[in-house]
Tab-separated table of C-alpha atoms and ligand atoms in Angstrom:
chain	number	residue	atom	x	y	z
A	257	MET	CA	65.468	102.807	154.510
A	258	PRO	CA	65.967	104.434	151.105
A	259	THR	CA	63.404	103.567	148.488
A	260	PRO	CA	64.969	101.330	145.814
A	261	ALA	CA	65.477	103.171	142.541
A	262	ALA	CA	62.830	102.422	139.927
A	263	PRO	CA	64.183	100.322	137.056
A	264	ALA	CA	65.116	102.490	134.089
A	265	SER	CA	62.343	102.463	131.519
A	266	PRO	CA	63.292	100.577	128.357
A	267	ALA	CA	64.617	102.819	125.613
A	268	SER	CA	62.486	103.286	122.545
A	269	PRO	CA	63.213	104.547	119.026
A	270	GLY	CA	64.138	108.212	119.223
A	271	ASP	CA	65.801	107.994	122.647
A	272	LEU	CA	69.481	108.910	122.664
A	273	LEU	CA	72.098	106.155	122.491
A	274	VAL	CA	73.491	106.358	126.024
A	275	ASP	CA	75.739	103.591	127.317
A	276	THR	CA	75.974	102.226	130.854
A	277	HIS	CA	78.764	104.741	131.597
A	278	GLY	CA	76.633	107.730	130.586
A	279	ARG	CA	78.330	108.380	127.234
A	280	VAL	CA	75.945	109.740	124.587
A	281	HIS	CA	76.765	108.467	121.091
A	282	ARG	CA	76.758	111.077	118.317
A	283	ASP	CA	79.200	109.752	115.711
A	284	LEU	CA	78.768	106.726	113.433
A	285	ARG	CA	81.795	105.705	111.358
A	286	ILE	CA	80.652	103.889	108.263
A	287	SER	CA	83.141	101.704	106.432
A	288	LEU	CA	82.149	101.559	102.766
A	289	THR	CA	84.612	98.896	101.641
A	290	ASP	CA	87.574	96.895	102.921
A	291	ARG	CA	89.383	97.337	99.554
A	292	CYS	CA	92.134	99.905	99.150
A	293	SER	CA	94.409	101.453	96.544
A	294	LEU	CA	97.340	101.373	99.026
A	295	ARG	CA	98.769	98.720	101.351
A	296	CYS	CA	100.020	100.719	104.374
A	297	THR	CA	102.197	98.470	106.516
A	298	TYR	CA	100.399	99.429	109.758
A	299	CYS	CA	97.010	98.523	108.289
A	300	MET	CA	97.136	95.795	105.640
A	301	PRO	CA	99.404	92.953	104.574
A	302	GLU	CA	101.095	93.267	101.182
A	303	GLN	CA	99.409	90.133	99.897
A	304	GLY	CA	97.015	87.476	101.116
A	305	ASN	CA	94.181	89.763	102.182
A	306	GLU	CA	90.982	87.894	102.803
A	307	TRP	CA	88.569	90.300	101.156
A	308	LEU	CA	84.940	90.500	102.160
A	309	ALA	CA	82.677	88.768	99.627
A	310	ARG	CA	81.118	91.400	97.360
A	311	SER	CA	77.663	90.041	98.158
A	312	SER	CA	78.254	90.743	101.857
A	313	ILE	CA	79.017	94.449	101.354
A	314	LEU	CA	76.073	96.623	102.365
A	315	THR	CA	74.178	98.271	99.541
A	316	LEU	CA	73.491	101.990	99.478
A	317	ASP	CA	69.838	101.349	100.453
A	318	GLU	CA	70.944	99.260	103.439
A	319	ILE	CA	73.444	101.885	104.613
A	320	GLU	CA	70.833	104.607	104.278
A	321	GLN	CA	68.274	102.621	106.267
A	322	ILE	CA	70.724	102.082	109.147
A	323	ALA	CA	71.787	105.731	109.035
A	324	ARG	CA	68.188	106.972	109.214
A	325	VAL	CA	67.526	104.966	112.366
A	326	ALA	CA	70.847	106.072	113.869
A	327	ALA	CA	70.040	109.750	113.158
A	328	ALA	CA	66.617	109.340	114.773
A	329	ASP	CA	68.494	108.033	117.838
A	330	GLY	CA	70.738	111.100	118.067
A	331	ILE	CA	73.678	110.368	115.757
A	332	THR	CA	74.676	113.710	114.207
A	333	THR	CA	77.866	112.832	112.275
A	334	PHE	CA	78.484	110.109	109.732
A	335	ARG	CA	82.159	109.615	108.901
A	336	LEU	CA	82.739	107.617	105.724
A	337	THR	CA	85.850	105.500	105.766
A	338	GLY	CA	87.194	102.082	104.845
A	339	GLY	CA	89.392	100.661	103.313
A	340	GLU	CA	89.398	103.476	100.818
A	341	PRO	CA	85.933	105.062	100.566
A	342	LEU	CA	86.671	106.635	97.173
A	343	LEU	CA	86.958	103.143	95.654
A	344	ARG	CA	83.238	102.780	96.073
A	345	PRO	CA	81.722	103.535	92.619
A	346	ASP	CA	78.560	105.037	94.134
A	347	ILE	CA	80.449	107.291	96.594
A	348	VAL	CA	78.800	110.550	95.445
A	349	GLU	CA	75.364	108.964	95.765
A	350	VAL	CA	76.271	107.634	99.239
A	351	VAL	CA	77.131	111.171	100.374
A	352	ALA	CA	74.005	112.642	98.766
A	353	ARG	CA	71.655	110.116	100.372
A	354	LEU	CA	73.205	110.408	103.832
A	355	ALA	CA	73.413	114.210	103.675
A	356	ALA	CA	69.653	114.349	103.068
A	357	ILE	CA	68.953	112.687	106.440
A	358	THR	CA	67.750	114.904	109.268
A	359	GLY	CA	67.677	114.262	112.999
A	360	PRO	CA	64.567	114.328	115.194
A	361	ASP	CA	64.980	118.096	115.669
A	362	GLY	CA	64.915	118.575	111.886
A	363	ARG	CA	68.598	119.504	111.804
A	364	GLY	CA	70.802	118.028	109.056
A	365	VAL	CA	73.608	115.597	109.792
A	366	GLU	CA	77.286	116.228	109.121
A	367	ILE	CA	79.054	114.053	106.545
A	368	ALA	CA	82.806	113.659	107.033
A	369	MET	CA	85.221	111.417	105.169
A	370	THR	CA	88.651	109.920	105.814
A	371	THR	CA	90.484	109.127	102.580
A	372	ASN	CA	93.970	108.473	101.239
A	373	GLY	CA	93.296	111.211	98.663
A	374	ILE	CA	93.774	109.103	95.527
A	375	ARG	CA	91.009	109.988	92.966
A	376	LEU	CA	89.978	112.915	95.148
A	377	ARG	CA	90.474	115.635	92.497
A	378	GLU	CA	88.154	113.781	90.136
A	379	VAL	CA	85.298	113.228	92.609
A	380	LEU	CA	85.609	116.202	94.971
A	381	PRO	CA	83.234	118.572	93.106
A	382	GLY	CA	80.590	115.825	93.121
A	383	LEU	CA	81.162	115.110	96.820
A	384	ILE	CA	80.888	118.761	97.791
A	385	GLY	CA	77.781	119.175	95.629
A	386	ALA	CA	76.292	116.123	97.348
A	387	GLY	CA	76.784	117.657	100.799
A	388	LEU	CA	80.180	116.528	102.114
A	389	SER	CA	81.076	118.724	105.112
A	390	ARG	CA	84.608	117.736	106.135
A	391	LEU	CA	87.655	115.834	104.898
A	392	ASN	CA	90.577	114.111	106.589
A	393	ILE	CA	93.325	113.006	104.216
A	394	SER	CA	96.078	110.622	105.271
A	395	LEU	CA	99.679	111.601	104.521
A	396	ASP	CA	102.518	109.922	106.422
A	397	THR	CA	105.489	111.224	104.462
A	398	LEU	CA	106.461	113.820	101.862
A	399	ARG	CA	109.207	111.632	100.393
A	400	ARG	CA	108.387	109.531	97.394
A	401	ASP	CA	110.708	106.606	98.193
A	402	ARG	CA	109.375	106.408	101.755
A	403	PHE	CA	105.809	106.643	100.612
A	404	HIS	CA	106.398	103.769	98.192
A	405	GLU	CA	107.986	101.633	100.887
A	406	LEU	CA	105.365	102.444	103.499
A	407	THR	CA	102.291	101.995	101.296
A	408	ARG	CA	103.824	99.485	98.859
A	409	ARG	CA	102.525	101.660	96.026
A	410	ASP	CA	104.260	104.511	94.132
A	411	ARG	CA	101.302	106.917	94.426
A	412	LEU	CA	102.570	109.926	96.415
A	413	ASP	CA	101.935	112.278	93.475
A	414	ASP	CA	98.282	111.185	93.321
A	415	VAL	CA	97.856	111.784	97.063
A	416	LEU	CA	99.490	115.226	96.872
A	417	ASP	CA	97.247	116.104	93.944
A	418	GLY	CA	94.197	115.082	96.001
A	419	ILE	CA	95.365	117.269	98.885
A	420	ALA	CA	95.946	120.193	96.499
A	421	ALA	CA	92.407	119.762	95.146
A	422	ALA	CA	90.991	119.774	98.678
A	423	ALA	CA	93.007	122.871	99.576
A	424	GLU	CA	91.794	124.687	96.439
A	425	SER	CA	88.181	123.678	97.066
A	426	GLY	CA	87.931	125.759	100.225
A	427	LEU	CA	86.241	122.884	102.104
A	428	ARG	CA	87.210	123.514	105.724
A	429	PRO	CA	88.216	122.366	108.231
A	430	LEU	CA	90.695	120.226	106.286
A	431	LYS	CA	92.812	117.814	108.302
A	432	LEU	CA	95.837	115.744	107.342
A	433	ASN	CA	96.538	112.560	109.324
A	434	ALA	CA	99.906	110.864	109.800
A	435	VAL	CA	100.741	107.780	111.830
A	436	ALA	CA	104.040	108.620	113.530
A	437	MET	CA	106.531	105.756	113.152
A	438	ARG	CA	109.996	105.350	114.609
A	439	ASP	CA	112.797	105.370	112.042
A	440	VAL	CA	110.184	105.640	109.297
A	441	ASN	CA	108.823	109.204	109.355
A	442	ASP	CA	109.693	110.567	112.839
A	443	ASP	CA	112.252	112.924	111.270
A	444	GLU	CA	109.490	114.540	109.141
A	445	LEU	CA	106.988	115.621	111.792
A	446	ALA	CA	107.735	119.357	111.591
A	447	ASP	CA	107.915	119.198	107.764
A	448	LEU	CA	104.454	117.642	107.701
A	449	VAL	CA	103.115	120.435	109.922
A	450	GLU	CA	104.663	123.045	107.579
A	451	PHE	CA	103.118	121.274	104.598
A	452	ALA	CA	99.684	121.259	106.255
A	453	ILE	CA	99.910	124.957	107.118
A	454	GLY	CA	100.845	125.693	103.498
A	455	HIS	CA	97.637	123.937	102.390
A	456	GLY	CA	95.288	125.594	104.882
A	457	ALA	CA	95.024	122.303	106.764
A	458	GLU	CA	95.570	121.082	110.314
A	459	MET	CA	98.118	118.315	110.839
A	460	ARG	CA	97.224	115.484	113.211
A	461	PHE	CA	99.595	112.783	114.332
A	462	ILE	CA	98.285	109.379	115.365
A	463	GLU	CA	100.014	106.980	117.749
A	464	GLN	CA	100.303	103.672	115.969
A	465	MET	CA	97.736	101.190	117.289
A	466	PRO	CA	97.724	97.381	117.290
A	467	LEU	CA	95.357	97.076	114.340
A	468	ASP	CA	97.605	95.911	111.526
A	469	ALA	CA	96.366	92.822	109.736
A	470	GLY	CA	99.782	91.203	110.190
A	471	HIS	CA	99.686	91.625	114.023
A	472	THR	CA	103.228	93.011	114.058
A	473	TRP	CA	102.603	96.048	116.326
A	474	ASP	CA	105.410	96.576	118.811
A	475	ARG	CA	104.884	99.043	121.668
A	476	SER	CA	108.586	99.771	121.958
A	477	ARG	CA	108.646	100.981	118.318
A	478	MET	CA	105.663	103.275	118.771
A	479	VAL	CA	106.276	107.050	118.719
A	480	THR	CA	104.418	108.470	121.727
A	481	GLN	CA	102.485	111.723	122.089
A	482	ASP	CA	105.255	113.064	124.375
A	483	GLU	CA	107.866	112.366	121.714
A	484	ILE	CA	105.749	113.985	119.006
A	485	LEU	CA	105.248	117.126	121.112
A	486	ALA	CA	108.943	117.275	121.999
A	487	ALA	CA	109.886	117.149	118.318
A	488	LEU	CA	107.437	119.954	117.446
A	489	ALA	CA	108.360	122.067	120.493
A	490	ALA	CA	111.905	122.247	119.133
A	491	ARG	CA	110.517	124.438	116.331
A	492	TRP	CA	107.368	126.108	117.716
A	493	ARG	CA	105.826	127.281	120.971
A	494	LEU	CA	102.861	124.960	121.652
A	495	THR	CA	99.881	125.952	123.814
A	496	ALA	CA	97.269	123.345	124.738
A	497	VAL	CA	93.752	124.094	123.454
A	498	PRO	CA	91.159	123.333	126.164
A	499	GLY	CA	87.674	121.898	125.571
A	500	ARG	CA	88.315	118.833	123.499
A	501	GLY	CA	84.915	117.200	124.208
A	502	GLY	CA	84.523	113.826	122.510
A	503	ALA	CA	87.151	114.541	119.818
A	504	PRO	CA	89.933	111.966	119.529
A	505	ALA	CA	92.652	114.578	118.950
A	506	ALA	CA	94.104	116.759	121.686
A	507	ARG	CA	95.186	120.048	120.073
A	508	TRP	CA	97.927	122.635	120.557
A	509	LEU	CA	98.115	126.128	119.070
A	510	ILE	CA	101.295	126.745	117.116
A	511	ASP	CA	103.010	130.010	118.134
A	512	ASP	CA	99.711	131.304	119.636
A	513	GLY	CA	97.664	130.275	116.583
A	514	PRO	CA	95.458	130.441	114.731
A	515	THR	CA	97.036	127.269	113.331
A	516	ALA	CA	96.947	124.196	115.541
A	517	VAL	CA	98.320	120.672	115.515
A	518	GLY	CA	96.544	117.604	116.914
A	519	VAL	CA	97.694	114.336	118.427
A	520	ILE	CA	95.543	111.223	118.692
A	521	ALA	CA	97.173	109.374	121.568
A	522	SER	CA	94.982	106.289	121.801
A	523	VAL	CA	97.759	104.273	123.446
A	524	THR	CA	99.532	106.595	125.912
A	525	ALA	CA	96.628	108.951	126.720
A	526	PRO	CA	93.372	107.085	125.984
A	527	PHE	CA	90.253	109.235	125.655
A	528	CYS	CA	87.686	106.446	126.098
A	529	GLY	CA	85.868	108.317	128.903
A	530	ASP	CA	84.487	110.782	126.345
A	531	CYS	CA	84.072	108.407	123.400
A	532	ASP	CA	80.891	109.082	121.422
A	533	ARG	CA	81.639	106.789	118.475
A	534	LEU	CA	80.097	103.657	116.996
A	535	ARG	CA	81.270	101.821	113.905
A	536	LEU	CA	79.556	100.002	111.062
A	537	THR	CA	81.717	97.666	108.988
A	538	ALA	CA	81.255	97.315	105.242
A	539	ASP	CA	79.639	93.904	105.816
A	540	GLY	CA	77.026	95.190	108.246
A	541	GLN	CA	78.572	94.562	111.672
A	542	LEU	CA	78.072	97.181	114.376
A	543	ARG	CA	81.036	97.709	116.703
A	544	ASN	CA	81.194	99.842	119.841
A	545	CYS	CA	84.996	100.225	119.814
A	546	LEU	CA	87.915	99.901	117.378
A	547	PHE	CA	89.362	97.288	119.721
A	548	SER	CA	86.196	95.380	120.493
A	549	THR	CA	86.156	91.654	119.764
A	550	THR	CA	82.330	91.594	119.693
A	551	GLU	CA	80.254	92.544	116.656
A	552	TYR	CA	76.505	93.013	116.290
A	553	ASP	CA	75.285	91.607	112.981
A	554	LEU	CA	72.697	93.731	111.171
A	555	VAL	CA	72.641	91.579	108.045
A	556	PRO	CA	69.949	89.087	109.131
A	557	ILE	CA	67.744	92.058	110.050
A	558	LEU	CA	68.326	93.790	106.720
A	559	ARG	CA	68.077	90.752	104.472
A	560	SER	CA	65.525	88.525	106.211
A	561	GLN	CA	62.526	87.537	104.106
A	562	GLU	CA	60.375	87.736	107.234
A	563	PRO	CA	61.094	90.951	109.126
A	564	ALA	CA	60.503	90.881	112.901
A	565	GLU	CA	57.274	92.167	114.431
A	566	THR	CA	58.980	95.434	115.301
A	567	GLY	CA	59.774	95.984	111.607
A	568	VAL	CA	63.255	96.403	110.146
A	569	ASP	CA	63.745	99.888	111.638
A	570	GLY	CA	62.669	98.676	115.087
A	571	SER	CA	65.137	95.787	114.906
A	572	ILE	CA	67.977	98.093	113.778
A	573	ASP	CA	67.147	100.405	116.653
A	574	ARG	CA	67.245	97.510	119.099
A	575	MET	CA	70.612	96.339	117.799
A	576	LEU	CA	72.080	99.849	118.037
A	577	ARG	CA	71.008	99.889	121.687
A	578	ASP	CA	72.382	96.385	122.372
A	579	CYS	CA	75.701	97.464	120.851
A	580	VAL	CA	75.843	100.655	122.938
A	581	ARG	CA	74.829	98.784	126.099
A	582	GLY	CA	77.691	96.332	125.578
A	583	LYS	CA	80.350	99.064	125.419
A	584	LEU	CA	83.153	98.684	127.955
A	585	PRO	CA	84.507	101.714	129.865
A	586	GLY	CA	87.726	101.646	127.839
A	587	HIS	CA	89.921	99.675	125.473
A	588	ALA	CA	92.502	97.367	126.995
A	589	ILE	CA	95.561	98.063	124.802
A	590	ASN	CA	97.583	98.696	127.940
A	591	ASP	CA	96.438	95.478	129.631
A	592	PRO	CA	98.908	92.559	129.328
A	593	ALA	CA	95.950	90.304	128.423
A	594	PHE	CA	94.947	92.572	125.486
A	595	LEU	CA	93.707	90.637	122.477
A	596	GLN	CA	94.008	92.350	119.096
A	597	PRO	CA	90.754	92.201	117.091
A	598	ALA	CA	90.788	89.629	114.307
A	599	ARG	CA	90.048	92.227	111.625
A	600	GLY	CA	92.680	94.695	110.462
A	601	MET	CA	92.003	98.446	110.437
A	602	ASN	CA	90.989	98.387	106.761
A	603	ALA	CA	88.172	95.942	107.542
A	604	ILE	CA	87.005	97.689	110.722
A	605	GLY	CA	86.964	101.227	109.361
A	606	GLY	CA	89.409	103.751	110.804
B	756	LIG	N1	91.994	104.682	103.504
B	756	LIG	C1	91.618	105.848	104.211
B	756	LIG	C2	92.822	106.549	104.812
B	756	LIG	O1	93.887	105.944	104.865
B	756	LIG	O2	92.650	107.678	105.227
B	756	LIG	C3	90.574	105.594	105.288
B	756	LIG	C4	90.730	104.354	106.116
B	756	LIG	S1	92.160	104.326	107.177
B	756	LIG	C5	91.947	102.783	107.972
B	756	LIG	C6	91.731	105.567	108.375
B	756	LIG	C7	92.855	106.075	109.226
B	756	LIG	O3	93.325	105.032	110.049
B	756	LIG	C8	94.063	106.590	108.460
B	756	LIG	O4	94.346	107.912	108.861
B	756	LIG	C9	95.176	105.664	108.874
B	756	LIG	O5	96.412	106.329	108.947
B	756	LIG	C10	94.704	105.202	110.228
B	756	LIG	N2	95.285	103.918	110.628
B	756	LIG	C11	95.272	102.746	109.958
B	756	LIG	N3	95.900	101.783	110.662
B	756	LIG	C12	96.335	102.351	111.807
B	756	LIG	C13	97.058	101.887	112.955
B	756	LIG	N4	97.472	100.626	113.054
B	756	LIG	N5	97.302	102.762	113.950
B	756	LIG	C14	96.889	104.048	113.862
B	756	LIG	N6	96.206	104.553	112.818
B	756	LIG	C15	95.933	103.719	111.793
B	757	LIG	FE1	94.379	101.827	102.748
B	757	LIG	FE2	93.891	103.697	104.549
B	757	LIG	FE3	94.670	101.222	105.335
B	757	LIG	FE4	96.420	102.817	104.095
B	757	LIG	S1	95.436	103.211	106.095
B	757	LIG	S2	96.038	100.634	103.613
B	757	LIG	S3	95.149	103.947	102.686
B	757	LIG	S4	92.794	101.737	104.344
């Protein structure tokens, strides 16, 4: 008779964050605010947002404390997002404090940011000086009237200026993100790729996901990865780039490269099997998936007057492990019983 396997020894601080499906977690997405300077239709309602109470938003010290524990447990990338991360008044200080964190091997962490680009020219030198490593800027259309309709704000010039500042800065890789939408911007896909190439950036198209605060997502209206590739293949020869690892975007070289284009096909070609991401909301909730309906509340740990015996760091470590242990093998967007999370994308952190 085979000997029964010994029970796995309990994880302790410093062990990697490995889930029950063997996925090692390396990337923590930190939402800095649920507020935004735009109101993209696929993300937020035009009016009637229920904003997080300001007192519930994590302070810089609280974010740093969580990040230190996460880095000790093997997280190597912090991606700052929101809402709009540049609305946070202490954004340069956030980057500086997180960039100073090192992992158990003494190696520094990588600080990435996803932004709509508004205010970027003004703060970019400070961000780079503070240690920002990478930028993704969202740009769904090059047409001012469309931009206004889609984001409910007439701010395309500010976004383009932010992208120009990023291009001039030399910070690379620089990525531009667009949600592809039927009858909204699906006639601009190749133009967006041309624009990205002209700015030394890589264009990435995202399949629209059911994460809008208004719960109006309609699968039949979604532009699929196949449709995106077909539109681009009409202009360029595309060659798949192998070795994607845990990255959400699959990539194709354009006319043999070196430029590439990416597609994030969360709906038609889910990449959950290689997911290495965790999320922290602006109000201190850990999430193991964009689509999860369970959150792990760090606030009582951070703000309790009587910290647990294990200390605050020990309790954060334990909650990171509980969150990772609870991760399902994949999201269920394609399941008829799928339930959209209560929070919109701006409050989860994209
Ligand atoms: N405000 C910043 C921005 O727009 O880049 C950062 C936060 S935003 C939530 C992060 C990314 O999520 C953006 O690239 C946005 O296009 C994407 N996003 C938002 N809602 C989405 C949805 N329903 N489906 C797919 N992508 C979405
Ligand atoms: Fe704001 Fe980004 Fe959401 Fe657009 S996608 S409303 S820019 S948080």
